[in-house]
Tab-separated table of C-alpha atoms in Angstrom:
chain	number	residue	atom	x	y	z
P	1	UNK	CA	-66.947	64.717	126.395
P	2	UNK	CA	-69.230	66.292	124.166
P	3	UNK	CA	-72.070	68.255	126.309
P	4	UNK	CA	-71.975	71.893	125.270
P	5	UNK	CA	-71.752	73.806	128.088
P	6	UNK	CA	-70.368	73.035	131.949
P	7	UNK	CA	-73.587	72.672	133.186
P	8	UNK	CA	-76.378	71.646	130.598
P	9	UNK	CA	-79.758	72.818	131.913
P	10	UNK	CA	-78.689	73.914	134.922
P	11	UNK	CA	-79.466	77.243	136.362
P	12	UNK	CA	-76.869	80.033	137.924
P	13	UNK	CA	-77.596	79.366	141.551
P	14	UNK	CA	-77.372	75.594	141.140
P	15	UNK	CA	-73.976	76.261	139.149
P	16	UNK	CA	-72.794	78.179	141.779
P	17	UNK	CA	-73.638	75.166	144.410
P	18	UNK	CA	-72.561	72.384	141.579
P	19	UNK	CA	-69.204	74.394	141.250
P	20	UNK	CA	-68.538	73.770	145.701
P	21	UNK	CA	-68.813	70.333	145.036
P	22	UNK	CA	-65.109	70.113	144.108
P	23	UNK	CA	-62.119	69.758	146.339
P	24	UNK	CA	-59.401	71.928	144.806
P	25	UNK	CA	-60.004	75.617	144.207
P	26	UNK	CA	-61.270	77.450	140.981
P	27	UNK	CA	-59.167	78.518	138.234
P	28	UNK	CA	-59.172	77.942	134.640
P	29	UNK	CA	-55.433	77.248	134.582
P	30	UNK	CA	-55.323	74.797	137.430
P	31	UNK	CA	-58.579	73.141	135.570
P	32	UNK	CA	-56.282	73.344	131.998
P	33	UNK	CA	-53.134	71.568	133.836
P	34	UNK	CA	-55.587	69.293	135.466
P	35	UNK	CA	-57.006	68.097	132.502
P	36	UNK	CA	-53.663	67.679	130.454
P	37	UNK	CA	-51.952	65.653	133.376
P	38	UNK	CA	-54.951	63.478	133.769
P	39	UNK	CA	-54.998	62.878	129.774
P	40	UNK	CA	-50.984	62.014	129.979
P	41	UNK	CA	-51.251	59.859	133.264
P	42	UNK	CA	-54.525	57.957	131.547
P	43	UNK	CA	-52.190	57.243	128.628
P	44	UNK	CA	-50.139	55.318	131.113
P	45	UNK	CA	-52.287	52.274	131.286
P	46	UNK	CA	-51.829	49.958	129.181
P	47	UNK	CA	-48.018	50.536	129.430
P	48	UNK	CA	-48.290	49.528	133.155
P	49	UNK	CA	-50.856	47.016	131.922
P	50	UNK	CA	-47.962	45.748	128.832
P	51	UNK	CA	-45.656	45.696	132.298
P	52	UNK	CA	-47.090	43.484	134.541
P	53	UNK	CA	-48.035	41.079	131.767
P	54	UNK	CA	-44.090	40.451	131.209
P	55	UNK	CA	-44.050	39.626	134.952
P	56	UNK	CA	-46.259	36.945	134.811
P	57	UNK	CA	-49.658	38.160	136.159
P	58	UNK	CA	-52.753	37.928	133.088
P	59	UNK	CA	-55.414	40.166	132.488
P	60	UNK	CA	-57.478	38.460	135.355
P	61	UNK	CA	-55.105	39.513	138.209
P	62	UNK	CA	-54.544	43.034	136.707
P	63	UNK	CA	-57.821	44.321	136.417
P	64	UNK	CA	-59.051	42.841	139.654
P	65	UNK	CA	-56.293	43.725	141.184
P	66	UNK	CA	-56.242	47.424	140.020
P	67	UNK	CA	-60.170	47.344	140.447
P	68	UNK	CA	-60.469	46.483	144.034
P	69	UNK	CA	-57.077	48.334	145.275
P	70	UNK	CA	-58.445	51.863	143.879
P	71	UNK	CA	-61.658	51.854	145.271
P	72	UNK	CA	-60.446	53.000	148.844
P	73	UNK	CA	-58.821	56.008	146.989
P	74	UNK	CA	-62.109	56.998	145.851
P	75	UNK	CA	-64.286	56.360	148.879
P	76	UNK	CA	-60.980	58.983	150.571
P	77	UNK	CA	-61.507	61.239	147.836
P	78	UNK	CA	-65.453	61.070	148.633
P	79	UNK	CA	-65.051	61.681	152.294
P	80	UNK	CA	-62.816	64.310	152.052
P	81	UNK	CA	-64.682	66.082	149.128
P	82	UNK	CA	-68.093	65.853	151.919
P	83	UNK	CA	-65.842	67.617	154.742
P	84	UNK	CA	-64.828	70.286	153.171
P	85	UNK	CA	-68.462	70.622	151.379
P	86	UNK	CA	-70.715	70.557	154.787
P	87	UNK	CA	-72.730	73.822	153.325
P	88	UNK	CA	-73.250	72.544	150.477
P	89	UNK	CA	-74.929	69.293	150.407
P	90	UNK	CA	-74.970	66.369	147.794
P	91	UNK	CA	-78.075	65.048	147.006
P	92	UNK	CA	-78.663	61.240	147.000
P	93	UNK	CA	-81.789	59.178	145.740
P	94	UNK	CA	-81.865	55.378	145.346
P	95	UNK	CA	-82.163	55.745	141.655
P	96	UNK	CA	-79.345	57.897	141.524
P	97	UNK	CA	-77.167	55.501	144.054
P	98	UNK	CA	-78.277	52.426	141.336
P	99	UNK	CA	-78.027	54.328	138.312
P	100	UNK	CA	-74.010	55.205	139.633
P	101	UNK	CA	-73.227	51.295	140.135
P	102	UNK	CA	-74.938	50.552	137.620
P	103	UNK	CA	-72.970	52.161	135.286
P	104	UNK	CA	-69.502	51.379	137.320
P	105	UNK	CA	-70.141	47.405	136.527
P	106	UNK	CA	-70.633	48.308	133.053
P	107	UNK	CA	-67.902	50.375	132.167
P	108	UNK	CA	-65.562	49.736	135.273
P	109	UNK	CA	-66.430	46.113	135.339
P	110	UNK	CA	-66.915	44.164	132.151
P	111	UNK	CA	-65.555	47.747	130.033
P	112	UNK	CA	-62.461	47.451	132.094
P	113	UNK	CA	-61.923	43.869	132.067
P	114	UNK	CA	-62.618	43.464	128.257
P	115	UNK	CA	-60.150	46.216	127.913
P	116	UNK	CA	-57.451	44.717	130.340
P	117	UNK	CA	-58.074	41.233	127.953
P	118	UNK	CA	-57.518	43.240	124.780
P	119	UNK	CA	-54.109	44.810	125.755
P	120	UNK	CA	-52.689	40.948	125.287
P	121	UNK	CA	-53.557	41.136	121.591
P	122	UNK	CA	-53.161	44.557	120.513
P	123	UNK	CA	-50.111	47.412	120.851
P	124	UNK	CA	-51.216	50.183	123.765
P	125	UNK	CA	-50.956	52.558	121.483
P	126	UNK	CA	-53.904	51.305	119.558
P	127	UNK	CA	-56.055	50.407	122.399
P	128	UNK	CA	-56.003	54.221	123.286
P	129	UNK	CA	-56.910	55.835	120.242
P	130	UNK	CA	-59.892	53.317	119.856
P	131	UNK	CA	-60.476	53.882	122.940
P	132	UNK	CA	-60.886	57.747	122.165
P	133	UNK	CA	-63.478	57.312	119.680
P	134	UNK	CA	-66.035	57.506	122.762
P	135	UNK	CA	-66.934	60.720	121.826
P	136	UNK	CA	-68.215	59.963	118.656
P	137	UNK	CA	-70.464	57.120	119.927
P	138	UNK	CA	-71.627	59.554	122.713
P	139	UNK	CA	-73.064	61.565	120.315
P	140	UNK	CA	-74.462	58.750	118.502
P	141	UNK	CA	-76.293	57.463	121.504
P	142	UNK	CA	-77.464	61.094	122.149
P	143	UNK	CA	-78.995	60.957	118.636
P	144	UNK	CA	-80.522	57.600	119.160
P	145	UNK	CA	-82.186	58.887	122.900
P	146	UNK	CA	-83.646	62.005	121.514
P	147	UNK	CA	-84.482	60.315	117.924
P	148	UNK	CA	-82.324	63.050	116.385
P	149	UNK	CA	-79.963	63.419	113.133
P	150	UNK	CA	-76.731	65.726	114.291
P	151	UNK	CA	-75.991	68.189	112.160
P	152	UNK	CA	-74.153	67.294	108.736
P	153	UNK	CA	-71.416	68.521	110.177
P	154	UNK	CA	-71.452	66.033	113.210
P	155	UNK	CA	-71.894	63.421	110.894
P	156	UNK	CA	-68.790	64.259	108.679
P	157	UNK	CA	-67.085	64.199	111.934
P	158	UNK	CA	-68.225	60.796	112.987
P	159	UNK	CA	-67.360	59.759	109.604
P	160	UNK	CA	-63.528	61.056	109.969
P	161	UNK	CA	-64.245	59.102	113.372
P	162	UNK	CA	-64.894	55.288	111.752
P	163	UNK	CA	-62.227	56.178	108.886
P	164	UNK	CA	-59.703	57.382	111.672
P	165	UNK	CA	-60.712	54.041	113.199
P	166	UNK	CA	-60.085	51.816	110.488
P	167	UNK	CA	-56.584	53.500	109.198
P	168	UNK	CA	-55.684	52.321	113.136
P	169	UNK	CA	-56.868	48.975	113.645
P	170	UNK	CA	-55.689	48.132	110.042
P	171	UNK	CA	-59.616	46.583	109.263
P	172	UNK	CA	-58.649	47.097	105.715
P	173	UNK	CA	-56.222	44.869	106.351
P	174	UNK	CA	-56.636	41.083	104.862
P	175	UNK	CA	-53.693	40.222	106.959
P	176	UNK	CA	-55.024	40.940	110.491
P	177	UNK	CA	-54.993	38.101	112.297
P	178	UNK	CA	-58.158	36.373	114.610
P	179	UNK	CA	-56.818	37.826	117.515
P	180	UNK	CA	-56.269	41.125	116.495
P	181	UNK	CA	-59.526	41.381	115.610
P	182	UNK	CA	-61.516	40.298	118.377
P	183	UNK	CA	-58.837	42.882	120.305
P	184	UNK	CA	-59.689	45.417	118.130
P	185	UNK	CA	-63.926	44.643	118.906
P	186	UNK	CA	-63.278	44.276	122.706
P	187	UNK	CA	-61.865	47.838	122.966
P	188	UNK	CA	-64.875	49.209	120.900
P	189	UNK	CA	-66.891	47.535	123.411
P	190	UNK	CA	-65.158	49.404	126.075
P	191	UNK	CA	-65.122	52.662	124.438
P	192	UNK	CA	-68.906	52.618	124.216
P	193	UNK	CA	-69.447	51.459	127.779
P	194	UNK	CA	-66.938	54.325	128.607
P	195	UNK	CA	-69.727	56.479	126.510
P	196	UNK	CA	-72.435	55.137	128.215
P	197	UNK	CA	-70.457	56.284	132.053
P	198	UNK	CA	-69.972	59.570	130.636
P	199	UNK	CA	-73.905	60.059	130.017
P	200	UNK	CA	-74.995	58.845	132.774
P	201	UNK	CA	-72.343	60.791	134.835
P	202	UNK	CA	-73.157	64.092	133.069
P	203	UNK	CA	-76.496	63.770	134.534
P	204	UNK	CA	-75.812	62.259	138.156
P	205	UNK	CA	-72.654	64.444	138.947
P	206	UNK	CA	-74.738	67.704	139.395
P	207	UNK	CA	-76.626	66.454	142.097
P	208	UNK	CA	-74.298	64.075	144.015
P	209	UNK	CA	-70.527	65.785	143.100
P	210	UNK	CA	-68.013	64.009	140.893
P	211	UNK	CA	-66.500	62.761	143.953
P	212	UNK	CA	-69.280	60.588	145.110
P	213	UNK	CA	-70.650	59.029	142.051
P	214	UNK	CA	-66.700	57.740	141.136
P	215	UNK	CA	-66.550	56.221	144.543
P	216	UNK	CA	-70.012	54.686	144.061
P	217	UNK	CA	-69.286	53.498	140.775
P	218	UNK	CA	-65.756	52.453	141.542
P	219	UNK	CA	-66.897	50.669	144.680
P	220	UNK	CA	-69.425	48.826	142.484
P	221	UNK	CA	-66.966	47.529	140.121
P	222	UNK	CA	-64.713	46.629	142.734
P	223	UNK	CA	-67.554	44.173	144.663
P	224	UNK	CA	-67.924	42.613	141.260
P	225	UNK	CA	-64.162	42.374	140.621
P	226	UNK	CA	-63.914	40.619	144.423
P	227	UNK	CA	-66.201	38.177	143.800
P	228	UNK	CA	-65.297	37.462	139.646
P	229	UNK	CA	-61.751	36.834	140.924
P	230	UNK	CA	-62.401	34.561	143.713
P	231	UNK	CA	-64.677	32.610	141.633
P	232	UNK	CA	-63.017	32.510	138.142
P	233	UNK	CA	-58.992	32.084	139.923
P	234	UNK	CA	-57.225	30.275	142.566
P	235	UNK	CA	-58.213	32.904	144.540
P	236	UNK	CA	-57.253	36.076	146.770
P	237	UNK	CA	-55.154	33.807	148.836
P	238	UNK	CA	-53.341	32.735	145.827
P	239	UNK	CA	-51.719	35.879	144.622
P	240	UNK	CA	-47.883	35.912	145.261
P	241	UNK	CA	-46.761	39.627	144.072
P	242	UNK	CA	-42.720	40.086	143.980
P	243	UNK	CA	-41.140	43.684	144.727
P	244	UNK	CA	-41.528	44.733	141.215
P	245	UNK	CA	-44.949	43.500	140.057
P	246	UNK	CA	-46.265	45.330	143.434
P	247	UNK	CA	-44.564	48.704	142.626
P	248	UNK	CA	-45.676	48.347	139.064
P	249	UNK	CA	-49.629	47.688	140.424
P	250	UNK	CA	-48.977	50.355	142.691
P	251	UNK	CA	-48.101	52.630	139.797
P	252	UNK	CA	-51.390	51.682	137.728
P	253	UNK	CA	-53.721	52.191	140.531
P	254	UNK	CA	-52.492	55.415	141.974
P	255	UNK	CA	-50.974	57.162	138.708
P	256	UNK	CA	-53.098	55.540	135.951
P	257	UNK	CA	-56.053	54.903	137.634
P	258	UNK	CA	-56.934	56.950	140.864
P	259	UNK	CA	-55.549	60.821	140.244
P	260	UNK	CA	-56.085	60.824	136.910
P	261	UNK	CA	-59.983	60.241	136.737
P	262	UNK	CA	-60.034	63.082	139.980
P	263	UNK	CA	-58.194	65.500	137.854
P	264	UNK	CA	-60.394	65.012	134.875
P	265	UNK	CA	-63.315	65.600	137.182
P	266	UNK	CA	-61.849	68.446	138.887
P	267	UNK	CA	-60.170	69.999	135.835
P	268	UNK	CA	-64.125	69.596	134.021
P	269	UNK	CA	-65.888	71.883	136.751
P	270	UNK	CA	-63.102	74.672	135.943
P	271	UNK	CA	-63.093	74.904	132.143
P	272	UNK	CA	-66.141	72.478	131.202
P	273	UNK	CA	-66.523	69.673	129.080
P	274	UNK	CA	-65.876	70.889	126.049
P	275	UNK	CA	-62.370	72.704	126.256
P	276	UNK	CA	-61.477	69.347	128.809
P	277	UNK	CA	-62.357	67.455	125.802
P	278	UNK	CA	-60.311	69.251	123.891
P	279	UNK	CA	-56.915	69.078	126.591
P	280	UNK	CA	-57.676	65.323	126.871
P	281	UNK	CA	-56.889	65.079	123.287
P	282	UNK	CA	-52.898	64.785	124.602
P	283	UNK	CA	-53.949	61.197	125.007
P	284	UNK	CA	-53.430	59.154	121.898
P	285	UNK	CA	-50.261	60.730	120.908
P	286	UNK	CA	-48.858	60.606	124.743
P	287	UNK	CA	-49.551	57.126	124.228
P	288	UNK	CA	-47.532	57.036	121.183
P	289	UNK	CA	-44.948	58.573	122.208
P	290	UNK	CA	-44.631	56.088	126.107
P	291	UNK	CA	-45.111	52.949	123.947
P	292	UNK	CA	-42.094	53.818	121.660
P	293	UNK	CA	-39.672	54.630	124.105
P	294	UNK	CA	-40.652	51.701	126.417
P	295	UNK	CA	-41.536	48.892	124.415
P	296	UNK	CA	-40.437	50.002	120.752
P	297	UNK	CA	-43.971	49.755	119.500
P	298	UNK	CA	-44.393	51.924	116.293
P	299	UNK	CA	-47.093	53.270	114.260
P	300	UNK	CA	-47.495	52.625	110.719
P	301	UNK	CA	-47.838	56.116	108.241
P	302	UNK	CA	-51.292	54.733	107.923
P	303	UNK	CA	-51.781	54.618	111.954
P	304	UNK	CA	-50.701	57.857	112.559
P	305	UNK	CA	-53.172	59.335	109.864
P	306	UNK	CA	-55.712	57.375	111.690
P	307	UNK	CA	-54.975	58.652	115.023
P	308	UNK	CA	-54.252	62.437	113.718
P	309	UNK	CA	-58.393	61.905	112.153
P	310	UNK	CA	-59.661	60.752	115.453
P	311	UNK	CA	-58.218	63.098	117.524
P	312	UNK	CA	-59.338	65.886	115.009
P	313	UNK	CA	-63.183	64.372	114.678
P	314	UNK	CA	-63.259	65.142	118.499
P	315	UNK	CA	-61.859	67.926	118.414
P	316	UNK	CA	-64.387	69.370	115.895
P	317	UNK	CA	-67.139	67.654	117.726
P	318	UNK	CA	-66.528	69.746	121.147
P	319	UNK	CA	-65.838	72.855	119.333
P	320	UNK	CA	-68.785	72.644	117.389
P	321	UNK	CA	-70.741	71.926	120.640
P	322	UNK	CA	-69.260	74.569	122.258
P	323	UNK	CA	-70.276	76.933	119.223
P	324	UNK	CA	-74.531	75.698	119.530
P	325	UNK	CA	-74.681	75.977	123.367
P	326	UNK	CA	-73.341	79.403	123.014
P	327	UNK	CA	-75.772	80.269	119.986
P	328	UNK	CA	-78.242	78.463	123.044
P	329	UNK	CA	-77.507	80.365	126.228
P	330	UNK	CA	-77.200	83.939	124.101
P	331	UNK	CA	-80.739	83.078	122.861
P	332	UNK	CA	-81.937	82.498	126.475
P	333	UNK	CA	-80.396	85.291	128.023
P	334	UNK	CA	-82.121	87.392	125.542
P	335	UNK	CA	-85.228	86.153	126.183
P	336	UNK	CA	-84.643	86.534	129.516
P	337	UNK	CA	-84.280	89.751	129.784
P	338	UNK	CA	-87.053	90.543	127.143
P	339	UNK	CA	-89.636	89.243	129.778
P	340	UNK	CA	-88.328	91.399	132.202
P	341	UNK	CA	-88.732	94.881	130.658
P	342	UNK	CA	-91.571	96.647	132.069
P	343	UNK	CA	-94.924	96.499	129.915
């Protein structure tokens, strides 16, 4: 999440009406504890993912599965959010309805499934602190829209990015093996389609409420999951869950899936972007910390250097954003109120 402020471009009375989109009330706090239980409960994943691959199901049935069972969550979410909202309406266009599923089949869709495939090659706690170099390639997209360099600065950190990168996946390694590699690739794929959501989203979500674009996007990826699954498997009919593997599904919809993306989105329009950037940062290490007590996976010296790097580019990278949009706004309020002194 690197936008500088909460509301890029947006002006005070639009704010105000953005800010009524949400469900739960204001507070910085809430927004803080939000944001930090969202980044833990995300870090879940592909430990509930790891789980239900011991129990027989592959990465087919869990991301279809998880896919198509969270979108009514959303679309409940949605509703609710547009009851208690009546004054203040969303606005909908069929661009904006498109551009929202089109960007759930990317990153919800093939993102999600690619991501699902690589969690049978690599540890979790990998896959998440690849996965958190988004950032970085947000910002590198943002340069490549606007034809752009980012400051040195934003460079060095996008450099500490791809080095924090490497030190994880082990690329220096000669001794990866085939499939580590092509896990390693299929979460960077992800992690820029998860870059791609979150500028597309940063646009769309003043208009139509976090709320509603999730449940449009989620519903999107869903239809496509319905419809990969019944062609590419035995089929709907086909799937024989036992106790376990439905509580475990259960627990990756609603605890790794559903809340936590709400309370990111909730816990954004209290303390913005950048400072829920810099919460969300409990991710990798949470991670860490899950996959060693459940499944004994450890970090090399050279892994946890990598990770530390990463977290820190981002870190940097929303701080330093922070730091220009301030520099920004206190320009434009001055000028503001220049052209309203009295000739």
């Amino acid at each position: 999440m690197v936008t500088g402020d909460e509301y890029p471009g947006v002006n005070r009375r639009t704010e105000r009406r953005v800010r009524s989109l949400s469900i739960l009330p204001r507070g910085t706090l809430l927004g803080a504890l939000l944001i930090a239980a969202s980044a833990v409960m995300l870090a879940s994943k592909g430990l509930f993912a790891k789980a239900l691959y011991t129990q027989g199901l592959n990465y087919h049935d869990v991301a279809a599965i998880r896919s198509v069972l969270a979108v009514p969550g959303f679309v409940l979410i949605a509703v609710i959010n547009g009851q208690r909202t009546r004054r203040s309406q969303s606005f909908f266009t069929p661009w904006a309805i498109v551009a929202a599923a089109a960007s759930g089949l990317l990153c919800y869709y093939l993102g999600s499934l690619m991501d699902f495939y690589a969690l049978t090659l690599i540890q979790a706690n990998v896959e998440r602190a690849l996965l958190f170099s988004y950032p970085a390639m947000v910002v590198a997209l943002q340069a490549v829209l606007t034809r752009r360099w980012p400051p040195l600065s934003t460079l060095g950190a996008l450099c500490a990015t791809t080095v924090g990168i490497v030190l994880v996946t082990g690329a220096a390694d000669t001794t990866l093996t085939a499939e580590e590699i092509e896990g390693v690739a299929w979460v960077l794929f992800c992690s820029m389609t998860i870059a791609i959501y979150f500028l597309v989203s940063a646009r769309l979500t003043l208009s139509m409420g976090s709320a509603n674009f999730t449940a449009i996007a989620m519903t999107a990826a869903g239809v496509a999951f319905l419809v990969h699954y019944q062609l590419t498997t035995p089929g709907w009919l086909a799937i024989d869950l036992n106790a376990g593997s439905a509580l475990t599904m259960l627990g990756l919809v609603v605890f790794a899936t559903i809340l936590p993306l709400f309370f990111m989105a909730e816990g954004v329009r209290r303390i913005g972007a950048s400072r829920g950037a810099l919460i969300s940062t409990l991710g990798p290490p949470a991670t860490a910390i899950m996959a060693y007590e459940f499944y004994g996976e450890i970090l090399t010296p050279a892994q946890i250097i990598g990770t530390l790097l990463v977290v820190l580019a981002v870190a940097f990278l929303e701080l330093r954003s922070r730091q220009r949009q301030k520099t920004a706004n206190a320009a434009a309020e001055h000028a503001h109120n220049t052209t309203e002194k009295p000739a």
